[in-house]
XYZ file of C-alpha atoms in Angstrom:
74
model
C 25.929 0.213 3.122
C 22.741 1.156 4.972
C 20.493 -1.054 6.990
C 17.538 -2.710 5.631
C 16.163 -4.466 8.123
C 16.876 -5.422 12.358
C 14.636 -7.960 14.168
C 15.697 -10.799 16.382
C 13.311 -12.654 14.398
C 15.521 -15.968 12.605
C 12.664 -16.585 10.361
C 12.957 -12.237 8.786
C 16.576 -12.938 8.624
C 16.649 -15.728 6.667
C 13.767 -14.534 4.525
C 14.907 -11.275 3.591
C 18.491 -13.062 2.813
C 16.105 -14.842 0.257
C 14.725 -12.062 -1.101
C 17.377 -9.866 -1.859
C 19.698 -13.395 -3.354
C 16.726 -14.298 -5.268
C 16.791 -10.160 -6.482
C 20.074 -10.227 -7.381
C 20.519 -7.289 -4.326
C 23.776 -8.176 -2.307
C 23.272 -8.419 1.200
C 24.984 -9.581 4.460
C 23.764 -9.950 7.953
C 25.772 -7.648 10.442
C 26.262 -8.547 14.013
C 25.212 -12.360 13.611
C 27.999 -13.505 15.853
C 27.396 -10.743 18.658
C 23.855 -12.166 18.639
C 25.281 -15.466 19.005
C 27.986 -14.275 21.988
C 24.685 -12.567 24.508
C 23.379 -15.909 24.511
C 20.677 -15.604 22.358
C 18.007 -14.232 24.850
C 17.532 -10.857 22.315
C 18.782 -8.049 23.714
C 20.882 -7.580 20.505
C 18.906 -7.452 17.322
C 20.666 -9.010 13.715
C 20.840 -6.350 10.759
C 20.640 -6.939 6.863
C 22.492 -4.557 5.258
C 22.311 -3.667 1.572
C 24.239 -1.308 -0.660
C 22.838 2.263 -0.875
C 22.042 2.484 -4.530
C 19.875 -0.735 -4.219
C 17.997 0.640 -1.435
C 14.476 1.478 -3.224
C 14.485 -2.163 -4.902
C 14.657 -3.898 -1.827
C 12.474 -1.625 0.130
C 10.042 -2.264 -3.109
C 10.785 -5.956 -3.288
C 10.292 -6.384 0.875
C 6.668 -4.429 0.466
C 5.579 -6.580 -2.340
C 6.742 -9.973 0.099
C 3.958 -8.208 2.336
C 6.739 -7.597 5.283
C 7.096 -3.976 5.010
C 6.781 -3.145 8.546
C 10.356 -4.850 9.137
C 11.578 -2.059 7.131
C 13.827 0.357 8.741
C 13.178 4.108 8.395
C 15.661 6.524 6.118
């Protein structure tokens, strides 16, 4: 699994969840419930995580969506 994407941004979350289900590309969010335990005031950022094989898809798919500066660097 590698990491896709990590924002404290709800809205990225639950669009790149979209994106990837609508893809086919399986995806879960990692540390939802830590982000949920600090009280929600951001310190600790939500991460979509995607299998490494699928990588350049979603990176593609995620650039065509016009949100490829949420993106996380290789």
């Amino acid at each position: 699994m590698i990491e896709l994407v990590r924002t404290n941004d709800a809205v990225i979350i639950s669009f790149v969840e979209s994106l990837m289900r609508d893809a086919g590309i399986a995806c879960f969010v990692a540390d939802q419930n830590m982000s949920i335990l600090e009280g929600s005031i951001g310190l600790l950022q939500k991460r979509v995580m995607i299998d490494a094989d699928q990588a350049d898809a979603a990176r593609r798919i995620l650039k065509d969506a016009g949100i490829e500066n949420e993106i996380r660097q290789k």
